[in-house]
PDB file of C-alpha atoms and ligand atoms in Angstrom:
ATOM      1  CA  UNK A  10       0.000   0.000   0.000  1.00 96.00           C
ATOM      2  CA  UNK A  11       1.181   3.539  -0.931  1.00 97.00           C
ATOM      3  CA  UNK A  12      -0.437   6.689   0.971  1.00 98.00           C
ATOM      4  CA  UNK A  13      -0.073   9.857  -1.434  1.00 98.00           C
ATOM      5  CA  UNK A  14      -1.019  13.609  -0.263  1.00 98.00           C
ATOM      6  CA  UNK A  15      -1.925  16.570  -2.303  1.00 98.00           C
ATOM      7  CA  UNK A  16      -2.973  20.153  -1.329  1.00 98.00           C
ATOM      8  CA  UNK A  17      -4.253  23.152  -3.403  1.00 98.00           C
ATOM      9  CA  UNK A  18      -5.800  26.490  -3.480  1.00 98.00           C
ATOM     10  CA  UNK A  19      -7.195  29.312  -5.945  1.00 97.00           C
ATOM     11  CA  UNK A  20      -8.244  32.489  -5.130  1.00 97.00           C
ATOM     12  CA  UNK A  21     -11.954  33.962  -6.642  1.00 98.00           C
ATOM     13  CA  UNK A  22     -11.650  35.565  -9.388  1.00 97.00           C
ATOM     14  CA  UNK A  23     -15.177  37.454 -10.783  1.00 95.00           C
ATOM     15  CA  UNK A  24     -15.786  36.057 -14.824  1.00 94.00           C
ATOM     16  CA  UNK A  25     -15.474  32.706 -14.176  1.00 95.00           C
ATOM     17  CA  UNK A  26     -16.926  29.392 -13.476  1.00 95.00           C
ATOM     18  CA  UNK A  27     -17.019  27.539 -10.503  1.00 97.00           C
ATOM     19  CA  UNK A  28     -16.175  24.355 -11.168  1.00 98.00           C
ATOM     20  CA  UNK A  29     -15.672  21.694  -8.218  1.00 98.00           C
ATOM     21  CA  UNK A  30     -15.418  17.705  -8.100  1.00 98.00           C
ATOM     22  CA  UNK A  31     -16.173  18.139 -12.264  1.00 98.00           C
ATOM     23  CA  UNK A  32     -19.684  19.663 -10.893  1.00 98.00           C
ATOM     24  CA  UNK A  33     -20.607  23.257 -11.843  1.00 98.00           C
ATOM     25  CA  UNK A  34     -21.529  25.610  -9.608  1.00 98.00           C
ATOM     26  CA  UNK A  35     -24.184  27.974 -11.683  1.00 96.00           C
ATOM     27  CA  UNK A  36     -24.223  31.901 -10.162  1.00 95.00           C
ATOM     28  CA  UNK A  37     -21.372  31.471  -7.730  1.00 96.00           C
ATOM     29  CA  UNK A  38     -17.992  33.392  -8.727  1.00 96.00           C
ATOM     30  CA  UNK A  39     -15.109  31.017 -10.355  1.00 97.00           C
ATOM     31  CA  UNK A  40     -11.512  30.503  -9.242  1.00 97.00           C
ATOM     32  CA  UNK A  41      -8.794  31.750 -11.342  1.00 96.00           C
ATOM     33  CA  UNK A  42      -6.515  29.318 -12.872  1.00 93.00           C
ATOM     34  CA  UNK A  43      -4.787  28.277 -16.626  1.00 89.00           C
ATOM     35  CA  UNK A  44      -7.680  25.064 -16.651  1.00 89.00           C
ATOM     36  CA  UNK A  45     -10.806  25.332 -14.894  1.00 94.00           C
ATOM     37  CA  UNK A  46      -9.574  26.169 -11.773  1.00 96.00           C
ATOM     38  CA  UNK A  47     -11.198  23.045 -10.211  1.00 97.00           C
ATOM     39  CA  UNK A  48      -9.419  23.082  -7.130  1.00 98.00           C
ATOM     40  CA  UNK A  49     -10.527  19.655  -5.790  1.00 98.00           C
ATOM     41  CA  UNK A  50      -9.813  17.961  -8.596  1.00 98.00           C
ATOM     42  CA  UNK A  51      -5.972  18.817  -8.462  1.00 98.00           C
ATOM     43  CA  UNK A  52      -5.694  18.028  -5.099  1.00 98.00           C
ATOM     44  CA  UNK A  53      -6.532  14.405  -5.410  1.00 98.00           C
ATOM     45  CA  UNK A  54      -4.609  14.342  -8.448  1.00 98.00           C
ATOM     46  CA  UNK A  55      -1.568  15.627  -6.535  1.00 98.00           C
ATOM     47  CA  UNK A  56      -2.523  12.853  -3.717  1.00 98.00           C
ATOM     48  CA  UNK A  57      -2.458   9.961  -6.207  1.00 98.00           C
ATOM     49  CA  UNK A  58       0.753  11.337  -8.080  1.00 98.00           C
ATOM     50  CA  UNK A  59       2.210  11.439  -4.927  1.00 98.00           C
ATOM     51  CA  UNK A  60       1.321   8.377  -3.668  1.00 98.00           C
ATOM     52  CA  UNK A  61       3.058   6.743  -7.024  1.00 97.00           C
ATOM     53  CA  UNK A  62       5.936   9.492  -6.218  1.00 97.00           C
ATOM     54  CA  UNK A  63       5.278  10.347 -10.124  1.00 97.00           C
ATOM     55  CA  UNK A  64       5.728  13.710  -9.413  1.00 97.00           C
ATOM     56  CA  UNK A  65       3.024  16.361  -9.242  1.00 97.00           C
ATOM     57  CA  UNK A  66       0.352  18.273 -11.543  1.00 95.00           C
ATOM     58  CA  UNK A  67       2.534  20.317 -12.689  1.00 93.00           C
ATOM     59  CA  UNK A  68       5.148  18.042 -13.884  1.00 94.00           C
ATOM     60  CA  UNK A  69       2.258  16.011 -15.991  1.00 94.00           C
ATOM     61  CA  UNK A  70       0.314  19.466 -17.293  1.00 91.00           C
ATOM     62  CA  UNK A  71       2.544  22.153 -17.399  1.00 86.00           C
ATOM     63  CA  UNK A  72       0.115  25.120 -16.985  1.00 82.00           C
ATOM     64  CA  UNK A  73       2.788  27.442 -19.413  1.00 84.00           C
ATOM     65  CA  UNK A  74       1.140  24.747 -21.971  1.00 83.00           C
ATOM     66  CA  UNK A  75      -1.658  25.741 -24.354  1.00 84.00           C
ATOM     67  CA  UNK A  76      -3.183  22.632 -24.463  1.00 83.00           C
ATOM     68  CA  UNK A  77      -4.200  22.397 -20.702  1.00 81.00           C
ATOM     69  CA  UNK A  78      -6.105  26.436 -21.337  1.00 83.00           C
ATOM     70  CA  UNK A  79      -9.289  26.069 -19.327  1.00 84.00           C
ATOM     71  CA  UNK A  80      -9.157  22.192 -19.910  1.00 88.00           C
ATOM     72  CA  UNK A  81     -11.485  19.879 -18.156  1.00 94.00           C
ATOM     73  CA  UNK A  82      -9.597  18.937 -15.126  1.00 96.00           C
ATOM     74  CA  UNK A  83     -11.524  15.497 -14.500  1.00 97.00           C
ATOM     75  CA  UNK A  84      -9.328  14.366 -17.998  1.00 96.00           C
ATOM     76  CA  UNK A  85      -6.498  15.444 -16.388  1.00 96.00           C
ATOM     77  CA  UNK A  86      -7.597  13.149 -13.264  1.00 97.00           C
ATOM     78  CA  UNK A  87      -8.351  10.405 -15.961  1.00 97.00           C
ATOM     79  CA  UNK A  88      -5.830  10.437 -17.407  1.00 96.00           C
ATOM     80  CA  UNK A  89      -3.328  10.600 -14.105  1.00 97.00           C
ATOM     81  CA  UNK A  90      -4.984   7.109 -13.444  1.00 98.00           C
ATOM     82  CA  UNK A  91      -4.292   5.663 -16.763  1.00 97.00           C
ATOM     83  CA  UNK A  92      -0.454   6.694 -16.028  1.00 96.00           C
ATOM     84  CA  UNK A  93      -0.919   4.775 -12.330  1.00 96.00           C
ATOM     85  CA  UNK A  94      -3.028   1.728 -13.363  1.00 96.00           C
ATOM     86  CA  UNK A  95       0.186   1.801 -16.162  1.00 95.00           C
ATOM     87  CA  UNK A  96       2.730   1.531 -13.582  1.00 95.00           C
ATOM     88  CA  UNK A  97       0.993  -1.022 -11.334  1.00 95.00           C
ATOM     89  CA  UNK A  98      -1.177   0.576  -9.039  1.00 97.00           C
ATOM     90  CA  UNK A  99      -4.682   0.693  -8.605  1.00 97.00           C
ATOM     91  CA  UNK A 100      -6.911   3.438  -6.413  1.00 98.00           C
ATOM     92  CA  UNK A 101      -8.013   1.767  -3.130  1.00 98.00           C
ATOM     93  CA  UNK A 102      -9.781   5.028  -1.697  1.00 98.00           C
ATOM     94  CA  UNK A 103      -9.581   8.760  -2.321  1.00 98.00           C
ATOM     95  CA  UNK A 104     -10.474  11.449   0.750  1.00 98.00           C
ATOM     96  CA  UNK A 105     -10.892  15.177   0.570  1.00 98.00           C
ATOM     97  CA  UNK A 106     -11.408  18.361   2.385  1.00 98.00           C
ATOM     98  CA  UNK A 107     -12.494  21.363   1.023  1.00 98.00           C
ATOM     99  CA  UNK A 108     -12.212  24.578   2.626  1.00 98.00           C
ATOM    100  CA  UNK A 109     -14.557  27.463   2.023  1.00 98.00           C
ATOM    101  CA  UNK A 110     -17.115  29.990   2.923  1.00 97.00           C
ATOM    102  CA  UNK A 111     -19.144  29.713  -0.247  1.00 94.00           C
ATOM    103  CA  UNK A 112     -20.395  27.866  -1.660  1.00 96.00           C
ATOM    104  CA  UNK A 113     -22.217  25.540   0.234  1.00 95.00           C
ATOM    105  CA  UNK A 114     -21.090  21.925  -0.591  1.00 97.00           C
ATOM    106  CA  UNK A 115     -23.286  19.897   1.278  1.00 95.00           C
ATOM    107  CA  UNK A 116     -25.927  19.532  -1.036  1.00 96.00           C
ATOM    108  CA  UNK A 117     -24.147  18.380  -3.889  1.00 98.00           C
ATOM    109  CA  UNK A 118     -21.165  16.358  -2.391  1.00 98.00           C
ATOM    110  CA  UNK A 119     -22.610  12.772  -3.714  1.00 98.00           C
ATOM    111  CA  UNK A 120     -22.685  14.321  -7.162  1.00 98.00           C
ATOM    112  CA  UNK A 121     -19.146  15.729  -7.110  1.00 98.00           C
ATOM    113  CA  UNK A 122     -18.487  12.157  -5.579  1.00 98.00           C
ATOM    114  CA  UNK A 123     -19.969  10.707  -8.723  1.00 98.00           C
ATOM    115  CA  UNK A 124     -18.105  12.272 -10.724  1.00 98.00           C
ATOM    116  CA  UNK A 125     -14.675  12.266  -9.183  1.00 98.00           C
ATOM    117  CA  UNK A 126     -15.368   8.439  -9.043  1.00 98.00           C
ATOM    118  CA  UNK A 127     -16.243   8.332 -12.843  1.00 98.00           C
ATOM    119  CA  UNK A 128     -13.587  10.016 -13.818  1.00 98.00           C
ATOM    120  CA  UNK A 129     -11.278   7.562 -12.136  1.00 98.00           C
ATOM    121  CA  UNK A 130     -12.872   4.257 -12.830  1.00 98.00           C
ATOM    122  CA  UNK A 131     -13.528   3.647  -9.023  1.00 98.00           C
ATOM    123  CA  UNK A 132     -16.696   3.277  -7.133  1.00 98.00           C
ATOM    124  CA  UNK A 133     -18.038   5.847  -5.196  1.00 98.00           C
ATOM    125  CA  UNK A 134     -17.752   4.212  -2.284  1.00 98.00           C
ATOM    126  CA  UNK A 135     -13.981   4.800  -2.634  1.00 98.00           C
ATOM    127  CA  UNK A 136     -14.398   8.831  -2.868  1.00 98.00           C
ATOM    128  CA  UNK A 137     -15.036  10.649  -0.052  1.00 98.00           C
ATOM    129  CA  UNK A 138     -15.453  14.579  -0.213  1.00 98.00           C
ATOM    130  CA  UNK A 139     -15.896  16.871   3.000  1.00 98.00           C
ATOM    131  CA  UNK A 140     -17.010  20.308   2.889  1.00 98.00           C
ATOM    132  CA  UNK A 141     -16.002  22.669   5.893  1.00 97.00           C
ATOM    133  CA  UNK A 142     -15.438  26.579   6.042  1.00 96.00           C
ATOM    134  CA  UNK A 143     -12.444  28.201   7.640  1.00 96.00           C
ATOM    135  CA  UNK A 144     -14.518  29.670  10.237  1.00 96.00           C
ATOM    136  CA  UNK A 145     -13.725  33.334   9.204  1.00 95.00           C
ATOM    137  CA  UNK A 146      -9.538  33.013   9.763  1.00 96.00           C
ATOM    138  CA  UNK A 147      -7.507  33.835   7.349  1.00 96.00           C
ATOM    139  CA  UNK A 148      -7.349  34.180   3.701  1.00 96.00           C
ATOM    140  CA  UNK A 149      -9.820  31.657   3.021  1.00 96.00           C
ATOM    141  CA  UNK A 150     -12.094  32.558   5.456  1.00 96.00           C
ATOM    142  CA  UNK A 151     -12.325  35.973   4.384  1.00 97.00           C
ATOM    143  CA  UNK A 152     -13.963  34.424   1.333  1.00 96.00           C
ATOM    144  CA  UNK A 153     -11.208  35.259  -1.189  1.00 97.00           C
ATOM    145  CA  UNK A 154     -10.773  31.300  -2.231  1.00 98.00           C
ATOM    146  CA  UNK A 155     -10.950  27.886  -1.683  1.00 98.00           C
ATOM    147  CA  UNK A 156      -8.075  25.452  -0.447  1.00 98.00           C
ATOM    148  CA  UNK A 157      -8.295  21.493  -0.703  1.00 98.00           C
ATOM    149  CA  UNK A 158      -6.621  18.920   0.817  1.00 98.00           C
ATOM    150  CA  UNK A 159      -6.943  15.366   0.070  1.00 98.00           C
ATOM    151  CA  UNK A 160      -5.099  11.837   0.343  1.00 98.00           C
ATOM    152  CA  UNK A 161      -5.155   9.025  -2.039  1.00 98.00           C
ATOM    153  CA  UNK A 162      -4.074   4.576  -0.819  1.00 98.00           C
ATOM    154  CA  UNK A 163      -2.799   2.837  -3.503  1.00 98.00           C
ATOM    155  CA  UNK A 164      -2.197  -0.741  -3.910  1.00 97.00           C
ATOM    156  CA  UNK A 165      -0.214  -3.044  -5.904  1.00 91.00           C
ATOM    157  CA  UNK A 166      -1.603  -4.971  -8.980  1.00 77.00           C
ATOM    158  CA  UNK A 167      -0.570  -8.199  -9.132  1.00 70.00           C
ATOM    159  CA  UNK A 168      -1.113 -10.133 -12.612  1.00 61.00           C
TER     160      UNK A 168
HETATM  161 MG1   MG B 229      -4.647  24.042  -9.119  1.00 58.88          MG
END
């Protein structure tokens, strides 16, 4: 078994789209970022790079490269699994915290779930998503952006 750990944040940025998990967030202001900013979504793929000590995001999608402009980041997630199943692992469970005053998660953290899940040919049951706010301290709690953390297991394949 192989424990991995990724973090990441983005600060608001008005003209954007809130993306989270792969799940839109209609009529709340975006993050700023070179993809779509979906902040969970590179967390866990920082956890599960880091788990296969592959390196991080950045290393696999360079964000000075065109091709990654506002890209969907649940491909990237995708495929960040196809390069792990590659080298022998597998996913045995992915958790996550996200950290926020706004939006409110709660009511859509089984369809982020879904979709993190989907995107990494996993069963829900092996995604896990927390919302929590920041409680008013700091950056984050002053509502200027959202910070993730999140930690992948891996196990060995054997064929
Ligand atoms: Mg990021």
């Amino acid at each position: 078994m192989r424990i991995g750990y990724g973090y990441d944040s983005h600060r608001f940025a008005e003209g954007r789209r809130l993306v989270l998990g792969g799940v839109e967030f209609a009529g709340e202001t975006g993050l700023l970022g070179h993809s779509d900013a979906d902040v969970l979504t590179h967390a866990i793929i920082d956890a599960l790079f880091g788990a296969a000590a592959l390196g991080d995001i950045g290393s696999h999608f360079p964000d000075t490269d065109a091709k990654w402009k506002d890209a969907d980041s649940t491909k990237l997630l995708s495929a960040a699994v196809t390069e792990l199943r590659a080298a022998g692992h597998e996913i045995a469970n992915v958790d996550a915290t996200v950290i926020c005053e706004r939006p409110r998660l709660g009511p859509r953290i089984d369809e982020m779930r879904q979709r993190l899940a989907a995107a990494m040919g996993v069963g829900i049951d092996a995604v896990s998503v927390k919302g929590k706010t920041n409680e008013g301290l700091d950056d984050i709690g002053a509502g200027r952006g959202i910070a993730v953390h999140a930690v992948a297991l891996l196990f060995e394949r054997f064929e």
